[in-house]
PDB file of C-alpha atoms in Angstrom:
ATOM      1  CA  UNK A   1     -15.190  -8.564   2.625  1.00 76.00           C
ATOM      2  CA  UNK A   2     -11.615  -8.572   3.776  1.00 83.00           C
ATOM      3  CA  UNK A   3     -10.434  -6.525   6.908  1.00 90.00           C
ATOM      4  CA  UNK A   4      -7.221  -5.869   8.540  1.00 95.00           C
ATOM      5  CA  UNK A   5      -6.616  -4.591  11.929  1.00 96.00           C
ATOM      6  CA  UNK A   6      -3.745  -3.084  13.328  1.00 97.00           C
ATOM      7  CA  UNK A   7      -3.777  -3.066  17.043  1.00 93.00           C
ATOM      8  CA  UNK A   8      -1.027   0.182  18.554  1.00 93.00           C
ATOM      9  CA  UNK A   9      -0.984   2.889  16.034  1.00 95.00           C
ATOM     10  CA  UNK A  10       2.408   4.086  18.015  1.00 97.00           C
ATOM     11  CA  UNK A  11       4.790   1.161  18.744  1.00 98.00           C
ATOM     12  CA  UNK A  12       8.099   2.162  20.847  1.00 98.00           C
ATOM     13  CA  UNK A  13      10.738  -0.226  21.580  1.00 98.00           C
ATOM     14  CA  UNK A  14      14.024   0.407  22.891  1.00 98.00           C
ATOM     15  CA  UNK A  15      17.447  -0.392  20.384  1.00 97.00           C
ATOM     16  CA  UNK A  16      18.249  -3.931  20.792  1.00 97.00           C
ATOM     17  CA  UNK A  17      14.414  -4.914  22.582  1.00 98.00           C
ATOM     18  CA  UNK A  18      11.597  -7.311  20.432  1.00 98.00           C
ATOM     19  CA  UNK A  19       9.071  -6.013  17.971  1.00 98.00           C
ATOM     20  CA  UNK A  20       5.981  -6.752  17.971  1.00 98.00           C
ATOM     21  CA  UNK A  21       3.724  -5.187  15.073  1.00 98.00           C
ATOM     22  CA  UNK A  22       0.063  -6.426  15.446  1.00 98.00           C
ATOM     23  CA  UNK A  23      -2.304  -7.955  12.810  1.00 97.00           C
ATOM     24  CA  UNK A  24      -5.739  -9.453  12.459  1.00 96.00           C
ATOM     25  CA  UNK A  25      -7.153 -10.439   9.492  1.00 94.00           C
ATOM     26  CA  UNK A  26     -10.770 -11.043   8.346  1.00 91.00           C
ATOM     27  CA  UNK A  27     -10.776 -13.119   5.177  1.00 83.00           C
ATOM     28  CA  UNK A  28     -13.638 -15.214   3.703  1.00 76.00           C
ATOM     29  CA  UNK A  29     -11.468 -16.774   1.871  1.00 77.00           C
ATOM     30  CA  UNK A  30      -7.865 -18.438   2.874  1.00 77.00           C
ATOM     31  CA  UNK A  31      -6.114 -14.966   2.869  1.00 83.00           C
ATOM     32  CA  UNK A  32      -2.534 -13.767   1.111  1.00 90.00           C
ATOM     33  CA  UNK A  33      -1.027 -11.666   3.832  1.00 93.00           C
ATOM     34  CA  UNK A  34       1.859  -9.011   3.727  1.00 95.00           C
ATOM     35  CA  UNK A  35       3.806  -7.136   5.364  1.00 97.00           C
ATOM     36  CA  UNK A  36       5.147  -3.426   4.249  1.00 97.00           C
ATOM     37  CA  UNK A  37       7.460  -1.082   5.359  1.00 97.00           C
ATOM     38  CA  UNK A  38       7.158   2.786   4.471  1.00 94.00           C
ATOM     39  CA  UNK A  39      10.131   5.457   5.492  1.00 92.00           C
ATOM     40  CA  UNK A  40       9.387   8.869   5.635  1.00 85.00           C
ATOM     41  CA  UNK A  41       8.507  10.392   1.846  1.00 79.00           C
ATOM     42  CA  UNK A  42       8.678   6.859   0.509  1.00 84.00           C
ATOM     43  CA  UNK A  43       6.958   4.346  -1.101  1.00 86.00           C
ATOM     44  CA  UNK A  44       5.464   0.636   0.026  1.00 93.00           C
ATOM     45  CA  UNK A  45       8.663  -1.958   0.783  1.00 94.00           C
ATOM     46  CA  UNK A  46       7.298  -5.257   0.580  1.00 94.00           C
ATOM     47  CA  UNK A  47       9.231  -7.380   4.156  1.00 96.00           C
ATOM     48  CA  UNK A  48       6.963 -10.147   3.982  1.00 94.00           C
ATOM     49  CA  UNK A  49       4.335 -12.158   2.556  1.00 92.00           C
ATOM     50  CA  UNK A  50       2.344 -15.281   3.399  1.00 92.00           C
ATOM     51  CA  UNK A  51       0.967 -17.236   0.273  1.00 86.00           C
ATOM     52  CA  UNK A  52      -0.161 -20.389   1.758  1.00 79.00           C
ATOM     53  CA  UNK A  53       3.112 -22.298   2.169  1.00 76.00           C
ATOM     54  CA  UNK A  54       4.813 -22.217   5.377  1.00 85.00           C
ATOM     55  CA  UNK A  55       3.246 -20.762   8.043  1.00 89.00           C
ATOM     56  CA  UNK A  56       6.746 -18.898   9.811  1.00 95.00           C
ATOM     57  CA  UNK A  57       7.752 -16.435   6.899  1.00 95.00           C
ATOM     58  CA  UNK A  58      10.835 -15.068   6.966  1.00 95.00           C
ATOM     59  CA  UNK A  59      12.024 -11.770   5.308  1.00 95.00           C
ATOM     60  CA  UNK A  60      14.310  -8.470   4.919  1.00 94.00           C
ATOM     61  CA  UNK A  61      16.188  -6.972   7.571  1.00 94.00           C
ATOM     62  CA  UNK A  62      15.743  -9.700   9.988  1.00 96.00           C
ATOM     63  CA  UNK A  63      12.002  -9.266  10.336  1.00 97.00           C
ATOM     64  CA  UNK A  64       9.572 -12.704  10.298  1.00 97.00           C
ATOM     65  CA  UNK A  65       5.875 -13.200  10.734  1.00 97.00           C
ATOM     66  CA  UNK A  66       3.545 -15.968  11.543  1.00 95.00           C
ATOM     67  CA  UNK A  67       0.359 -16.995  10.241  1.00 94.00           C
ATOM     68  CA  UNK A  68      -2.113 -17.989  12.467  1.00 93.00           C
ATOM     69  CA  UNK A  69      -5.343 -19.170  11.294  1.00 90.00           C
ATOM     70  CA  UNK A  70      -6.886 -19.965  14.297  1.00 91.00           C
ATOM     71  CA  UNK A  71      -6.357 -16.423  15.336  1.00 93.00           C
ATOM     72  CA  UNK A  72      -6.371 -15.000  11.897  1.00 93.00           C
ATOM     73  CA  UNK A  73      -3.131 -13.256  13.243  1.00 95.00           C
ATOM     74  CA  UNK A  74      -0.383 -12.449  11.356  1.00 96.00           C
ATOM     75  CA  UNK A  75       1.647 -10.658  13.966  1.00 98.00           C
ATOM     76  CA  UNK A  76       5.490  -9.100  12.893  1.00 98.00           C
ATOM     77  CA  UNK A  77       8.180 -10.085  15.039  1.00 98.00           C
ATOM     78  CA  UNK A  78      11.822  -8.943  14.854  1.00 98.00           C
ATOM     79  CA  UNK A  79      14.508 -10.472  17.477  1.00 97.00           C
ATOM     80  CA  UNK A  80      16.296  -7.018  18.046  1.00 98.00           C
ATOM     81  CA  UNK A  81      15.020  -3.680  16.824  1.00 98.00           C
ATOM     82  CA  UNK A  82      17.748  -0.998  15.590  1.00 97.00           C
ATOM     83  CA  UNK A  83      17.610   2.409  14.883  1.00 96.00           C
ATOM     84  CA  UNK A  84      16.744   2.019  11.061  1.00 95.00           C
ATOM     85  CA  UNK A  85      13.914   0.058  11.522  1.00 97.00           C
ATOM     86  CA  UNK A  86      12.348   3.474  12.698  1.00 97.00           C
ATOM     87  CA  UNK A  87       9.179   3.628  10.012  1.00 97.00           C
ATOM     88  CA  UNK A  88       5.638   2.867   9.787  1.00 97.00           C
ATOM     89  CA  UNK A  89       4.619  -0.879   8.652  1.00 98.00           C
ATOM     90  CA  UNK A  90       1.441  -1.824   7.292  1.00 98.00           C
ATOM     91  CA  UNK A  91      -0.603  -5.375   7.082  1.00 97.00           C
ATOM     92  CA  UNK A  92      -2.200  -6.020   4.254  1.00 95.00           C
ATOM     93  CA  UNK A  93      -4.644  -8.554   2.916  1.00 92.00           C
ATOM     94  CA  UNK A  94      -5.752  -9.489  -0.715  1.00 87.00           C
ATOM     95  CA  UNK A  95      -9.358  -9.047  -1.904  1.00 85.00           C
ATOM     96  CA  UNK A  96      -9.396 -10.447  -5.673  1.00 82.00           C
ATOM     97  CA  UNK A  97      -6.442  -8.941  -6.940  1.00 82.00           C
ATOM     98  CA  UNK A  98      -6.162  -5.787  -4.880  1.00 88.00           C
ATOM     99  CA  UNK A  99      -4.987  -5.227  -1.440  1.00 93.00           C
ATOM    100  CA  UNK A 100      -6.279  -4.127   1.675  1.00 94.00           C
ATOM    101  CA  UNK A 101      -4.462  -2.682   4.138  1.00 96.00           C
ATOM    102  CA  UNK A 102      -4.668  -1.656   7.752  1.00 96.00           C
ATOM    103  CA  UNK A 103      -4.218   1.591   9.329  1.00 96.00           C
ATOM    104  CA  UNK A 104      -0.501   1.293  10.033  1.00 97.00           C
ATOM    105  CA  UNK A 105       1.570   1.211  12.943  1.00 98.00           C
ATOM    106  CA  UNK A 106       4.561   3.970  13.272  1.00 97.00           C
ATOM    107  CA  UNK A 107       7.307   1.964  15.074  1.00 98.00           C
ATOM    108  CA  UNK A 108       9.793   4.260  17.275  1.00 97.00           C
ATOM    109  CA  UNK A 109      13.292   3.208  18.239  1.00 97.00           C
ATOM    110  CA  UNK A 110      14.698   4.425  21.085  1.00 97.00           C
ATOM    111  CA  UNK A 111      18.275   4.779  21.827  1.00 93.00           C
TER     112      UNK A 111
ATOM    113  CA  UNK B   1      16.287  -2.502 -13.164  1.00 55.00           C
ATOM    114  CA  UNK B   2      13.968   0.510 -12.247  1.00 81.00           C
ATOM    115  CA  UNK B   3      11.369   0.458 -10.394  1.00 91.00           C
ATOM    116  CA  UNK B   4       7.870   2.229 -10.485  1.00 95.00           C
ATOM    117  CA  UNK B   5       8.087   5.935 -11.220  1.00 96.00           C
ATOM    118  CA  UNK B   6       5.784   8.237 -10.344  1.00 97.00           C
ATOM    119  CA  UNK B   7       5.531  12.148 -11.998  1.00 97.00           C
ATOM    120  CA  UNK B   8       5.045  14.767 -10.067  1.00 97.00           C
ATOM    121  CA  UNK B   9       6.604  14.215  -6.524  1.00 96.00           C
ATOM    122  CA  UNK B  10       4.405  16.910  -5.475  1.00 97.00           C
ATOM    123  CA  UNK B  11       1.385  18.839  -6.856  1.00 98.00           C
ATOM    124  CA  UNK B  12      -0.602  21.677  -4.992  1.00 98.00           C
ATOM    125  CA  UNK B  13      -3.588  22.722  -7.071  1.00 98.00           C
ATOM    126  CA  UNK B  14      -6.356  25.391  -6.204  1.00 98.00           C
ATOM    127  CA  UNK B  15      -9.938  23.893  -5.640  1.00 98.00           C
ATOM    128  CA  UNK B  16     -11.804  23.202  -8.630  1.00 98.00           C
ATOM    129  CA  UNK B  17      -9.026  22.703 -11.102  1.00 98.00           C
ATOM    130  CA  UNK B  18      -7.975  19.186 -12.629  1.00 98.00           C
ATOM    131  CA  UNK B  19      -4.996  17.533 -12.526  1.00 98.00           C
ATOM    132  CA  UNK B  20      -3.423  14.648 -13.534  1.00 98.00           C
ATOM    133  CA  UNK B  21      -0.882  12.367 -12.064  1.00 98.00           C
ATOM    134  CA  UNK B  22       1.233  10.072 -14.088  1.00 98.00           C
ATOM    135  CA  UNK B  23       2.721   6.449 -13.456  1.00 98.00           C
ATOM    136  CA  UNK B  24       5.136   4.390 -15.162  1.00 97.00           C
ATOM    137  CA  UNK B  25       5.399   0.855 -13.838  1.00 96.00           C
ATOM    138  CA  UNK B  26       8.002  -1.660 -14.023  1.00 93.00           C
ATOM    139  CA  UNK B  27       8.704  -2.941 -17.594  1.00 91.00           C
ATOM    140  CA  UNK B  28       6.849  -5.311 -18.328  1.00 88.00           C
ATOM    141  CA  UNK B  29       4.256  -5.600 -15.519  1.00 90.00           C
ATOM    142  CA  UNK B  30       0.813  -6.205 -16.875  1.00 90.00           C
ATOM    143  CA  UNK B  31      -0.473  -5.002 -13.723  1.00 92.00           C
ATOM    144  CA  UNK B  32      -1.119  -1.698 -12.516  1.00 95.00           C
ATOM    145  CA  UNK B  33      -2.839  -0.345  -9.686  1.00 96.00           C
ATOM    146  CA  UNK B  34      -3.918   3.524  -8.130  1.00 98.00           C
ATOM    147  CA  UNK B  35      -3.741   3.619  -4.350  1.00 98.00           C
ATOM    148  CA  UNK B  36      -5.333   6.722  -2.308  1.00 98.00           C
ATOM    149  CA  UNK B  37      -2.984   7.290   1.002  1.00 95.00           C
ATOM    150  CA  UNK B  38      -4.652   9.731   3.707  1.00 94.00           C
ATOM    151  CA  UNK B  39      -3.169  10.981   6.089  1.00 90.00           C
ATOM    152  CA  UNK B  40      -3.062   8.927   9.213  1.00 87.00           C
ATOM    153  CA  UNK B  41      -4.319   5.941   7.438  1.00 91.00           C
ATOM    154  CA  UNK B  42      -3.385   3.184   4.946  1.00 94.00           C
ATOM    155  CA  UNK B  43      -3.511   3.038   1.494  1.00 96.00           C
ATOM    156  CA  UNK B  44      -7.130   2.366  -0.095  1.00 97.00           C
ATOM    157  CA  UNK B  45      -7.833   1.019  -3.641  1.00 96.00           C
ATOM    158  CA  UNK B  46      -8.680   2.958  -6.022  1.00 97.00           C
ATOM    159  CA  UNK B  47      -8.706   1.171  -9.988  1.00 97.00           C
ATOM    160  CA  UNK B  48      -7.074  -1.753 -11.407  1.00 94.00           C
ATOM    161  CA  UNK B  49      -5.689  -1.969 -14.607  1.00 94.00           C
ATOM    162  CA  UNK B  50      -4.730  -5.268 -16.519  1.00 91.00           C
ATOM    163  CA  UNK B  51      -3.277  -4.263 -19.739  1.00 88.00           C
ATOM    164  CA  UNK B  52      -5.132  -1.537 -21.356  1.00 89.00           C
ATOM    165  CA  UNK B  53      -8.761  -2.424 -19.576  1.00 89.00           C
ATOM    166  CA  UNK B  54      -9.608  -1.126 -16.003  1.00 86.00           C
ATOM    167  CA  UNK B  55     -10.716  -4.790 -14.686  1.00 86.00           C
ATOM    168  CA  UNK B  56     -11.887  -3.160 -11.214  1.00 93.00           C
ATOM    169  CA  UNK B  57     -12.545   0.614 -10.637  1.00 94.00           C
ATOM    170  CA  UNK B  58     -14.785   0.003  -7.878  1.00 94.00           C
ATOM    171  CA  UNK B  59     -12.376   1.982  -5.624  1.00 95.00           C
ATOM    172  CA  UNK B  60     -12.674   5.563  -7.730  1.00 96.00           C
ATOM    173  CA  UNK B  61     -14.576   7.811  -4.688  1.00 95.00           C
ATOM    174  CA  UNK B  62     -16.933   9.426  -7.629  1.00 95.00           C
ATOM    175  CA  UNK B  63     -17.178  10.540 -11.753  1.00 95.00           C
ATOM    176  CA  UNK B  64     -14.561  13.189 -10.516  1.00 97.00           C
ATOM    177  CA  UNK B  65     -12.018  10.281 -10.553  1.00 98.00           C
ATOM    178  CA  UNK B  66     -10.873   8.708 -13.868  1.00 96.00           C
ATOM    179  CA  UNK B  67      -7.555   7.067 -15.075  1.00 97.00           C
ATOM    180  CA  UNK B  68      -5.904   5.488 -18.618  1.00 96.00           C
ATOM    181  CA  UNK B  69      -4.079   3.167 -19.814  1.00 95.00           C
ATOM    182  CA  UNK B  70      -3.559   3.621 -23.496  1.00 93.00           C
ATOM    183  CA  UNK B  71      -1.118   0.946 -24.598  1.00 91.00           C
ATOM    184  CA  UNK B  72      -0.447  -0.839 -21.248  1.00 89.00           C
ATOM    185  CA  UNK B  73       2.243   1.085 -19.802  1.00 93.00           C
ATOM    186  CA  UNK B  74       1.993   4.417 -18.458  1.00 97.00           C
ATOM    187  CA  UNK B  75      -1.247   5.172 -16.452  1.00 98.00           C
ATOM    188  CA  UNK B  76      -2.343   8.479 -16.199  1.00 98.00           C
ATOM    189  CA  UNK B  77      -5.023   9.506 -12.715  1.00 98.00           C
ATOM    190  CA  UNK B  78      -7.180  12.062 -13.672  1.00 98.00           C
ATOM    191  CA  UNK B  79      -9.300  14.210 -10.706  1.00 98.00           C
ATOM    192  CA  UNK B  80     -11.796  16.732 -12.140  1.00 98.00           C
ATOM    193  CA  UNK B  81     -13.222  19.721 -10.214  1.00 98.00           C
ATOM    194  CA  UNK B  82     -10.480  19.064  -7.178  1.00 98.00           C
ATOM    195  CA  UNK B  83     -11.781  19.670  -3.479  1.00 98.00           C
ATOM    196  CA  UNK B  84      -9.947  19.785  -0.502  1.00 97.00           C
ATOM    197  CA  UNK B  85     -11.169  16.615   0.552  1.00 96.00           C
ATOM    198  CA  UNK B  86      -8.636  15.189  -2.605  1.00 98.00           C
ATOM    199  CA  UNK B  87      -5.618  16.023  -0.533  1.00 98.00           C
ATOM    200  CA  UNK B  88      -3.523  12.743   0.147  1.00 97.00           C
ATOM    201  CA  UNK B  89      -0.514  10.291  -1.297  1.00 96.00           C
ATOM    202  CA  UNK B  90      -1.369   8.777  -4.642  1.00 98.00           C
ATOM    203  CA  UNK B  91       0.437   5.726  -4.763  1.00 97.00           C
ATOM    204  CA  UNK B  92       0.835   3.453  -7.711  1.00 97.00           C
ATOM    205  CA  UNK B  93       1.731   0.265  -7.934  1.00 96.00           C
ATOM    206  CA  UNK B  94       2.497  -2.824 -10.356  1.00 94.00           C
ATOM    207  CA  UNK B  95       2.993  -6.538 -10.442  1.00 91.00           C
ATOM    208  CA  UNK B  96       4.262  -9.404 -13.016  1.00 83.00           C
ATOM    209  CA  UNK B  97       1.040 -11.117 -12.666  1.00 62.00           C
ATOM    210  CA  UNK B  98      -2.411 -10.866 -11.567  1.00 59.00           C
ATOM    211  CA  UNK B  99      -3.059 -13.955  -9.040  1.00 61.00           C
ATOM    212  CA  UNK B 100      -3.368 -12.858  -5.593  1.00 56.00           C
ATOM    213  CA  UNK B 101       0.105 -13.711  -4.081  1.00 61.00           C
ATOM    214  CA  UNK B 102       1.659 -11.303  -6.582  1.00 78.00           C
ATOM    215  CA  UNK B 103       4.080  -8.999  -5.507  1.00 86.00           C
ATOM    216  CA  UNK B 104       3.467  -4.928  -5.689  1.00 91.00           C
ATOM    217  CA  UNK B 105       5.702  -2.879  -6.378  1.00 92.00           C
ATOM    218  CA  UNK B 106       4.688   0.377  -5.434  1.00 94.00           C
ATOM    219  CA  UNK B 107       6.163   3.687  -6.247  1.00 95.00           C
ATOM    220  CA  UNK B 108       6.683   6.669  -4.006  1.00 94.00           C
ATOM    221  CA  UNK B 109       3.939   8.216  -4.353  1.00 95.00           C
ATOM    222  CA  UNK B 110       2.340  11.912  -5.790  1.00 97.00           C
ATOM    223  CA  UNK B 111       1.579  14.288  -3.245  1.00 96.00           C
ATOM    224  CA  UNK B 112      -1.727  16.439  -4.044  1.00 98.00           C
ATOM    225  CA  UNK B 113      -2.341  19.231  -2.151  1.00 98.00           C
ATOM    226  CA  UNK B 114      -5.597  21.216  -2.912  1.00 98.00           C
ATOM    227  CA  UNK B 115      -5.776  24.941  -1.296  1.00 97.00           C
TER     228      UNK B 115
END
């Protein structure tokens, strides 16, 4: 069955430092991978998703994520962190047409 | 357009009464799918509707659980006999198709509260 891991439940970065959000994956099959974003008393934001095409995926707000299959990473990366990315992001994986997701990682931002 | 809807916001019922949450998906998503959010944790599956038909419920925790789809639109989560151990997010979500790289769309969620 499919598994995601999400290594730091507490993530703080300073404004203007790199994020990293970590994520392993256990897939027995080639895995679809995502990437959400949740603000306080608000629903799932897709950022990303990987769906076999290239490996380096690029999405919203500046935030990008690459797929590694010899890790079975799928680490999130953003440049420069600002204030609003302040939220909690989750890695997901599919199982058959549902998702599984990890535990989530709150991000902090500090000024 | 809008996106998924999900009635109430909030819902704080006594122990051992039902309820019944409500979800109205994008227009003309096929897909539709329950999510159970606890706190401190990520969303876990709970049923899986295409069209009318649940094709998965494998996620529902027990018989206490059930949800509908009459016409393949609005989906309705029914919990029997609530217990405290019910208390979480219900999220909903839907997509435009039903192969695995699929986008959800998820709404923002029904907060149950059992006392």
């Amino acid at each position: 069955a499919q598994s995601v891991t999400q290594l730091g439940s507490h993530v703080s970065v300073s404004e203007g430092a790199l994020v990293l959000l970590r994520c392993n994956y256990s897939s027995s099959v080639p895995p679809y991978l995502f990437w959400y974003v949740q603000y306080p008393n608000q629903g799932l934001q897709l950022l990303l998703k990987y769906t076999s095409a290239a490996t380096l995926v690029k999405g919203i707000n500046g935030f990008e994520a690459e797929f590694k299959k010899s890790e079975t990473s799928f680490h999130l990366t953003k440049p420069s962190a600002h204030m609003s990315d302040a939220a909690e992001y989750f890695c997901a994986v599919t199982y058959g047409n549902k998702l599984v997701f990890g535990a989530g990682t709150i991000l902090r931002v500090k000024s | 357009g809008a996106g998924v809807s999900q009635t109430p916001s909030n819902k704080v019922t006594e122990k051992g009464k039902y309820v019944e949450l409500r979800c109205d998906p994008i227009s003309g998503h096929t897909a539709l799918y329950w999510y159970r959010q606890s706190l401190g944790q990520g969303p876990e599956f709970l049923i899986y509707f295409q069209g009318t038909g649940a094709a998965d419920d494998s996620g529902l925790p027990n018989d206490r659980f059930f949800a509908v789809r009459p016409e393949g639109s609005v989906s309705t989560l029914k919990i029997q006999r609530t217990e405290r151990g019910d208390s979480a997010v219900y999220l909903c979500a839907s997509s435009g198709g039903t192969g695995s790289s699929y986008e959800q769309y998820f709404g923002p969620g029904t907060r149950l509260t059992v006392t």
